[in-house]
CSV table of C-alpha atoms and ligand atoms in Angstrom, one decimal:
chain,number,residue,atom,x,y,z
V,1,UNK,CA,0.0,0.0,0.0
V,2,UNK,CA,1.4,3.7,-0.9
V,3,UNK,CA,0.5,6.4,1.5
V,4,UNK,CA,-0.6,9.5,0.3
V,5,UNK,CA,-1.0,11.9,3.1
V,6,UNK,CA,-1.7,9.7,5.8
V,7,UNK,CA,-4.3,7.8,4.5
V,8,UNK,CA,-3.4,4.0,3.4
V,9,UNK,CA,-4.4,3.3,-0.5
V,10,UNK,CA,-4.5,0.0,-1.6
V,11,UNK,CA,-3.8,-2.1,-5.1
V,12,UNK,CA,-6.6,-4.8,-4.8
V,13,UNK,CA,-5.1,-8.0,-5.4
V,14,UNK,CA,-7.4,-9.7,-7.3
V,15,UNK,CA,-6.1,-10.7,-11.0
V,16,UNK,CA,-7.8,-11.2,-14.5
V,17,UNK,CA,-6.9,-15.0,-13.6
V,18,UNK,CA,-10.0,-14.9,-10.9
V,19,UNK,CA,-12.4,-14.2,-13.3
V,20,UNK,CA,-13.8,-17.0,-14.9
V,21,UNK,CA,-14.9,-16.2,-18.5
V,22,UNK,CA,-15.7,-12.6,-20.1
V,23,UNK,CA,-13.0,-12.2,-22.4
V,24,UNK,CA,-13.7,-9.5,-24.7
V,25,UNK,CA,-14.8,-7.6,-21.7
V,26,UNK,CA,-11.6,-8.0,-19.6
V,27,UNK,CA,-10.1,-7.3,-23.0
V,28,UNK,CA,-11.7,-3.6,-23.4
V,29,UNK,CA,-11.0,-3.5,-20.2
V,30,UNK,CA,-7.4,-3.5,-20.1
V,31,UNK,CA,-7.4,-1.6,-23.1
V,32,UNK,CA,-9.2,1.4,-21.5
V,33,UNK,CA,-7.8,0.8,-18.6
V,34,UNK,CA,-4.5,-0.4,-18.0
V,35,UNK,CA,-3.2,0.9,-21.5
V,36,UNK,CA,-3.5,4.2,-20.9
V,37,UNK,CA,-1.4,4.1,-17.4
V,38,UNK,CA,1.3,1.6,-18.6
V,39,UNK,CA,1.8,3.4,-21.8
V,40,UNK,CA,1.3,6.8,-21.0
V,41,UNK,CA,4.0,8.3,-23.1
V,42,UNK,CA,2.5,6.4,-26.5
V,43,UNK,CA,-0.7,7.6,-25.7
V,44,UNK,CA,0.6,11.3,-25.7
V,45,UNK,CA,2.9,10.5,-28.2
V,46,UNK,CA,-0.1,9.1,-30.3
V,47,UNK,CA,-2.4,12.0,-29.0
V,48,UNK,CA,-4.8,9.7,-28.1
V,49,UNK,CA,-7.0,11.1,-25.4
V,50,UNK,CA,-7.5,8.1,-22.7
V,51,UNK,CA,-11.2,7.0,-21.8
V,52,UNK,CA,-11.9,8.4,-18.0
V,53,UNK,CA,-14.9,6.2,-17.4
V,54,UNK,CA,-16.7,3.6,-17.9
V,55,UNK,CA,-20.6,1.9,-16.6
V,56,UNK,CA,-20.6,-1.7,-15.9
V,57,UNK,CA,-24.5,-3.1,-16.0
V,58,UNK,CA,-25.5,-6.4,-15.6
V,59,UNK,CA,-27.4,-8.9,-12.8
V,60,UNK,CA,-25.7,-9.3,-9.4
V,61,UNK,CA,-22.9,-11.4,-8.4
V,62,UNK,CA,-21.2,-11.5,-12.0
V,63,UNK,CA,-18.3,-9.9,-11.0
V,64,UNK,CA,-18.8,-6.1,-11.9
V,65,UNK,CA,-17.1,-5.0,-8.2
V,66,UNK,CA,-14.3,-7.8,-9.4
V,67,UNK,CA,-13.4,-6.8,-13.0
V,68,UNK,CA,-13.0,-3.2,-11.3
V,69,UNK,CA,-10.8,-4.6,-9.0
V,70,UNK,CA,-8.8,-6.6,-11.2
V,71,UNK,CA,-8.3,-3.6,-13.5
V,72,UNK,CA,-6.8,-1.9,-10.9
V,73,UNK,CA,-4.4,-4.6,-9.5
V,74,UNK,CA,-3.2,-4.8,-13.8
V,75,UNK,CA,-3.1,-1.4,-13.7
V,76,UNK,CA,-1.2,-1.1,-10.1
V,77,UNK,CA,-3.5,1.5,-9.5
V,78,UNK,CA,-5.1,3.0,-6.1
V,79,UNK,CA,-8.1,1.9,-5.4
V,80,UNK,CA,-10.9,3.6,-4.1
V,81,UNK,CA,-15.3,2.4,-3.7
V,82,UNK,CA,-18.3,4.2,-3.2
V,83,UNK,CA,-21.6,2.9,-2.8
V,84,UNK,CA,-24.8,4.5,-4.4
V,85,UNK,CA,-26.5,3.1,-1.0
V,86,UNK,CA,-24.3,4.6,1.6
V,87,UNK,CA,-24.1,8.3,0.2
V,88,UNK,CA,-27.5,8.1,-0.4
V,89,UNK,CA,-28.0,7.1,3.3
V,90,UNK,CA,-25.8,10.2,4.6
V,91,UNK,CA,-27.0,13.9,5.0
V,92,UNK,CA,-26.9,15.4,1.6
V,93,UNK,CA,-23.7,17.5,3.1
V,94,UNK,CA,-22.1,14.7,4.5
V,95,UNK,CA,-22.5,12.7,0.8
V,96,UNK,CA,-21.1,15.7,-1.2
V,97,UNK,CA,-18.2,16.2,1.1
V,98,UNK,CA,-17.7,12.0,1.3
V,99,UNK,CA,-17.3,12.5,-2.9
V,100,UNK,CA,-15.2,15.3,-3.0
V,101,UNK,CA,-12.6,14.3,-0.6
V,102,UNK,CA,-12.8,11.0,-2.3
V,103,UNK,CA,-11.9,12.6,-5.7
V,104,UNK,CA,-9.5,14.5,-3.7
V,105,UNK,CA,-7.6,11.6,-2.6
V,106,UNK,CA,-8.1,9.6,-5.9
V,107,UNK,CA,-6.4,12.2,-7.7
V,108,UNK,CA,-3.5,12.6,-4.9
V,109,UNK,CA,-2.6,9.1,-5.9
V,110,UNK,CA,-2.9,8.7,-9.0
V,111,UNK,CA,-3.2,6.4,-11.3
V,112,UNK,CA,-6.2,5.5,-9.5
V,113,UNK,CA,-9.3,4.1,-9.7
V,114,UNK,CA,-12.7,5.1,-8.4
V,115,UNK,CA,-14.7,2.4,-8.1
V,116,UNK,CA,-19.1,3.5,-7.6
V,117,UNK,CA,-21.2,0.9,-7.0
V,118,UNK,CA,-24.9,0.9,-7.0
V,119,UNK,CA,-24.3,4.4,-9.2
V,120,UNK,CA,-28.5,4.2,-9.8
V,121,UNK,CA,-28.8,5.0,-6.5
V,122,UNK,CA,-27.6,8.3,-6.6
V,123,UNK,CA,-30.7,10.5,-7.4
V,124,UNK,CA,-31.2,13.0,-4.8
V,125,UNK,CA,-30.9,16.1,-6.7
V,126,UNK,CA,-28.3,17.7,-5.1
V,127,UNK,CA,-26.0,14.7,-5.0
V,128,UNK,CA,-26.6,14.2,-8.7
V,129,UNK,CA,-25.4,17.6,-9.2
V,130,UNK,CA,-22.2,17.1,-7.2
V,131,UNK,CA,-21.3,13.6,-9.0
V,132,UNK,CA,-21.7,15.9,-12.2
V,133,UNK,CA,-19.1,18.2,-10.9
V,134,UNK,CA,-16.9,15.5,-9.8
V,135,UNK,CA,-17.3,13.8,-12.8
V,136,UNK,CA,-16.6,17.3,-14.8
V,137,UNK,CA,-13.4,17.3,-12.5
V,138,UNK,CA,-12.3,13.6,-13.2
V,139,UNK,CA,-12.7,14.2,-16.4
V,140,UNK,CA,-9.9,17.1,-16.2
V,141,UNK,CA,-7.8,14.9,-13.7
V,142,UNK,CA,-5.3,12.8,-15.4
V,143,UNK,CA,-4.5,9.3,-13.4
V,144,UNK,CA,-8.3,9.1,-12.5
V,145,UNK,CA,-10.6,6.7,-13.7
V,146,UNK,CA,-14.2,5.9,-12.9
V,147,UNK,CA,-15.6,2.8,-13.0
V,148,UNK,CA,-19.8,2.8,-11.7
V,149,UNK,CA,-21.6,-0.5,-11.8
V,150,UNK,CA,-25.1,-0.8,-11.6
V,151,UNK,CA,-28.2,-3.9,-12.0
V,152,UNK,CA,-30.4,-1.4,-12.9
V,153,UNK,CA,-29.1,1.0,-15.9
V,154,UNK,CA,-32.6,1.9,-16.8
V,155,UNK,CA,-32.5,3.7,-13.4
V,156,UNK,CA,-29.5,6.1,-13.6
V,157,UNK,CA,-30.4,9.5,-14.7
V,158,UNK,CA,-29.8,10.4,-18.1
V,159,UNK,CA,-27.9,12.9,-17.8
V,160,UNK,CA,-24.9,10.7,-15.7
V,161,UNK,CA,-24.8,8.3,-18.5
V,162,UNK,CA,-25.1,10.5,-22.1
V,163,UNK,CA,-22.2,10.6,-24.3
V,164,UNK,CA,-19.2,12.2,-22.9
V,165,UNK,CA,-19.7,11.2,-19.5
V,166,UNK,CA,-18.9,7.5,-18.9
V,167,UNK,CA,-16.6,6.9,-22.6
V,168,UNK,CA,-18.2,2.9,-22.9
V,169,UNK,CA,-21.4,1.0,-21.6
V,170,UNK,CA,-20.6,-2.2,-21.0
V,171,UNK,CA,-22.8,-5.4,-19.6
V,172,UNK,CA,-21.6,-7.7,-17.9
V,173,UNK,CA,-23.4,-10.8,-18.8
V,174,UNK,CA,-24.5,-14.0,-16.7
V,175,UNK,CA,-21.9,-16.4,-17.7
V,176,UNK,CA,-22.7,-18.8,-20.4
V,177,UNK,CA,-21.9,-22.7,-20.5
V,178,UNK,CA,-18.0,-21.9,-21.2
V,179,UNK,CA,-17.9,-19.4,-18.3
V,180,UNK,CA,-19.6,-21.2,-15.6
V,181,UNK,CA,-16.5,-24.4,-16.6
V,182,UNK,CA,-14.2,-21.3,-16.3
V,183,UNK,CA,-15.8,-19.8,-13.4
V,184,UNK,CA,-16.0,-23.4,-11.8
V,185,UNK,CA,-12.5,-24.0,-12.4
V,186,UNK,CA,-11.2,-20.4,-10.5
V,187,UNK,CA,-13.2,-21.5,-7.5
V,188,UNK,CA,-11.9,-25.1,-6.9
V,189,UNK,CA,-8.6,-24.7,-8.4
V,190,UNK,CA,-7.3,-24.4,-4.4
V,191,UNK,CA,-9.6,-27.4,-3.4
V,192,UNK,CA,-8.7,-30.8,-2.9
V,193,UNK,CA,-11.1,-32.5,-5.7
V,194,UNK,CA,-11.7,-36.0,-6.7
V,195,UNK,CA,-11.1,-37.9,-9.8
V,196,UNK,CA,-14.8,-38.4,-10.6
V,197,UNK,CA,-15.3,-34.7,-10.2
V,198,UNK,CA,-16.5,-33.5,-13.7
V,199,UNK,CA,-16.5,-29.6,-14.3
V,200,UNK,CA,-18.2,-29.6,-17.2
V,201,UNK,CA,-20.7,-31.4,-16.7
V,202,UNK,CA,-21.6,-29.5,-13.2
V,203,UNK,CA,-21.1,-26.0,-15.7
V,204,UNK,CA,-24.0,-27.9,-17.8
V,205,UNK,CA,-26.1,-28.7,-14.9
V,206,UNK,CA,-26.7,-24.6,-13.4
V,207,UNK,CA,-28.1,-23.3,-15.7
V,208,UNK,CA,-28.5,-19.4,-14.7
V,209,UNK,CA,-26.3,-20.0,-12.1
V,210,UNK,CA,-24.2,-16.5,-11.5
V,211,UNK,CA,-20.7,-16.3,-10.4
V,212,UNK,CA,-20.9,-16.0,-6.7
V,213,UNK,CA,-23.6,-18.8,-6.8
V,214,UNK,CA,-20.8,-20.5,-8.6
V,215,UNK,CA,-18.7,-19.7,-5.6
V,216,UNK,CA,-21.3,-20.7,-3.4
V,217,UNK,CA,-21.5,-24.1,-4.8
V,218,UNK,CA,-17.8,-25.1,-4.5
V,219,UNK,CA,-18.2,-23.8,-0.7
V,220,UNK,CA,-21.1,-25.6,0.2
V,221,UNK,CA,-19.5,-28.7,-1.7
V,222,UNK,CA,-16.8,-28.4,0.5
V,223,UNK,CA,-18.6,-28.4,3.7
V,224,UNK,CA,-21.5,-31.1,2.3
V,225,UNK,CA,-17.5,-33.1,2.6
V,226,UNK,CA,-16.9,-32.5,6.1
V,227,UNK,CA,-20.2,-33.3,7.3
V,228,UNK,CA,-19.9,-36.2,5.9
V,229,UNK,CA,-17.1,-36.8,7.7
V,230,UNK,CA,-15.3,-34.4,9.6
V,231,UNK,CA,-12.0,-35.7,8.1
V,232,UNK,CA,-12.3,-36.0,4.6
V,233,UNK,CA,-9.4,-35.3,2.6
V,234,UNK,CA,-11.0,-34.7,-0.7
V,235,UNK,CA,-14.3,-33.0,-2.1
V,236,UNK,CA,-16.3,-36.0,-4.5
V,237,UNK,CA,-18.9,-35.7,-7.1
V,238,UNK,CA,-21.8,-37.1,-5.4
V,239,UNK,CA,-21.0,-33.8,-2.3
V,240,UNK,CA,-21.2,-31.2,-5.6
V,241,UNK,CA,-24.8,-33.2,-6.8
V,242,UNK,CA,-25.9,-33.0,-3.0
V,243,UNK,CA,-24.6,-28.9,-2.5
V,244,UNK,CA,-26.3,-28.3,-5.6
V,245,UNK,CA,-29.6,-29.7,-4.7
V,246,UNK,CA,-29.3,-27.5,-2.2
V,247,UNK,CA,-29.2,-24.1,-4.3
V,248,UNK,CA,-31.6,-22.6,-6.5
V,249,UNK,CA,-30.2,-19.9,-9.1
V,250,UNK,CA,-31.9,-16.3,-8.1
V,251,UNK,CA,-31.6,-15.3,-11.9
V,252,UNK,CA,-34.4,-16.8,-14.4
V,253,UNK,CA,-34.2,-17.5,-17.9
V,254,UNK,CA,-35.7,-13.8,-18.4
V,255,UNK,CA,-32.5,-12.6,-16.8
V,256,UNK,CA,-30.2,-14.1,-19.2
V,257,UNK,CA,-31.6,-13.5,-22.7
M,301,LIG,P1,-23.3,-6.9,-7.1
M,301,LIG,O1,-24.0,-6.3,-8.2
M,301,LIG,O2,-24.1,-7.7,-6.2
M,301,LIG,O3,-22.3,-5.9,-6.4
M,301,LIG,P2,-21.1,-7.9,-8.7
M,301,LIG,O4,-21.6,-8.1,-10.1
M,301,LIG,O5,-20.3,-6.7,-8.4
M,301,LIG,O6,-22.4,-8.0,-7.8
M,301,LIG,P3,-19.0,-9.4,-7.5
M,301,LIG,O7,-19.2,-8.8,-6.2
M,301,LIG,O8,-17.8,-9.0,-8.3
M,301,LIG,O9,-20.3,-9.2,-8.4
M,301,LIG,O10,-19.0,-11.0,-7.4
M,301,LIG,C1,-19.4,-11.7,-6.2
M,301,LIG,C2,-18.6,-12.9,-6.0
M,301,LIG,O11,-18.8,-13.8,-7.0
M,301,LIG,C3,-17.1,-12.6,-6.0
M,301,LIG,O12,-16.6,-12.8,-4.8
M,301,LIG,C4,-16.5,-13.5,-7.1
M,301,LIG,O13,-15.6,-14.4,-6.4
M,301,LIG,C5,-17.6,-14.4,-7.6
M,301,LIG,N1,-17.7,-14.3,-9.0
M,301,LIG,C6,-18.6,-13.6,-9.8
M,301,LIG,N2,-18.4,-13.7,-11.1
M,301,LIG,C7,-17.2,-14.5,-11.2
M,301,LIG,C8,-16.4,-14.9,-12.3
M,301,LIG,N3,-16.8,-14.6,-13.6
M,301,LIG,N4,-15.3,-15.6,-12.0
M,301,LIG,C9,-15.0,-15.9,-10.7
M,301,LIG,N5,-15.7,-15.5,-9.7
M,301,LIG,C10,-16.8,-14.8,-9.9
């Protein structure tokens, strides 16, 4: 962690490795990114003007919060989160200051990223009118990026998302077939698994199943093991059929198509 005036910034150390599937995304990603703070001097020496922000949408629990926090480990940039909910909770003065100061800090230690969660949330007039400031400002600021997530894009005010404000719109899909393997494989790579555990074939059998539900399963797998017997040494097929029994996807088919 660098510190920048006394307060402690971290690099998050998740990787693009953690993420099972969504190539192209973590693709753009790095491209808008990580580029633009590795290869600064091509950029200027280019005169390409870097992208300052982007909006992640897409169902909860695949991974928005992560890919932000894997582009800022690639990027070895500062890292810094605000959530729609908790501003929103606060005294409009409080929730104005809480965003300047963080731009403030974001900017001191730069290359940074600011990382705005549940960004539909943020629609009490006057704190919409200081994100528009502070975005005006990041947009200034170099070193600063923004990265909002939101389930619900429909919900954010026009005016935060029109052209010139966040550079890309991106969704971030449920993962398909190929990701769930991918997303399965991230989350037992550390466990002890049996022979006659079959990945793919547990990727075909959930269906709608998001990422952390992915997660989910391989946890309660794990523990299905040790009830079974307190000292298992290894996490079989037939505890995966038995944790998965157990869970029911929250996302419907209506979610995914
Ligand atoms: P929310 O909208 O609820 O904030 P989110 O889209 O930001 O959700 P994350 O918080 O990034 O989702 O993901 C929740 C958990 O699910 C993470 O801890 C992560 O380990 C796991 N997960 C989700 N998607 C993936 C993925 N593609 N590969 C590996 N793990 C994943």
């Amino acid at each position: 962690p660098s510190i920048t005036r006394g307060v402690t910034v971290e690099v998050p150390k998740v990787t693009w490795e953690d993420i099972g599937g969504l190539n192209d995304l973590k693709k753009k990603l790095q491209q808008a990114v990580e580029w633009p703070i590795k290869y600064a001097s091509v950029f200027s020496r280019l005169g390409i003007s870097p992208m300052r922000g982007i909006l992640l949408y897409g169902p909860p629990g695949c991974s928005k919060t992560t890919l932000a926090k894997a582009a800022a480990h690639a990027a070895q940039a500062s890292f810094f989160s605000l959530s729609g909910a908790e501003l929103f909770s606060m005294y409009v003065g409080e929730g104005e200051a809480l965003l300047r100061n963080t731009f403030r800090r974001a900017r001191l230690a730069a290359p940074s990223i600011v990382f705005f969660d549940e960004a539909d949330v943020v629609a009490a007039k006057r704190l919409r009118w200081e994100f528009k400031q502070q975005q005006y400002c990041w947009r200034k600021a170099s070193g600063v990026f923004v990265l909002a997530a939101t389930n619900r894009p429909h919900a954010i005010d026009a005016a935060l998302v029109r052209p010139g404000r966040f550079d890309l719109v991106l969704f971030v899909q449920p993962p398909d077939l190929e990701g769930r393997y991918e997303i399965l494989r991230v989350h037992t790579r550390n466990m002890r698994i049996g022979d006659d555990v079959d990945l793919k074939r547990i990727a075909k059998d959930t269906e709608h199943f998001t990422g952390a539900e992915l997660e989910g399963l391989c946890r309660e797998a794990g523990i299905v093991a040790l009830r079974e017997d307190i000292s298992a040494t290894v996490v079989c097929n037939r505890h995966f059929r038995t944790a998965k029994d157990s869970l029911k996807p929250a996302l419907t088919k209506a979610d995914v198509d």
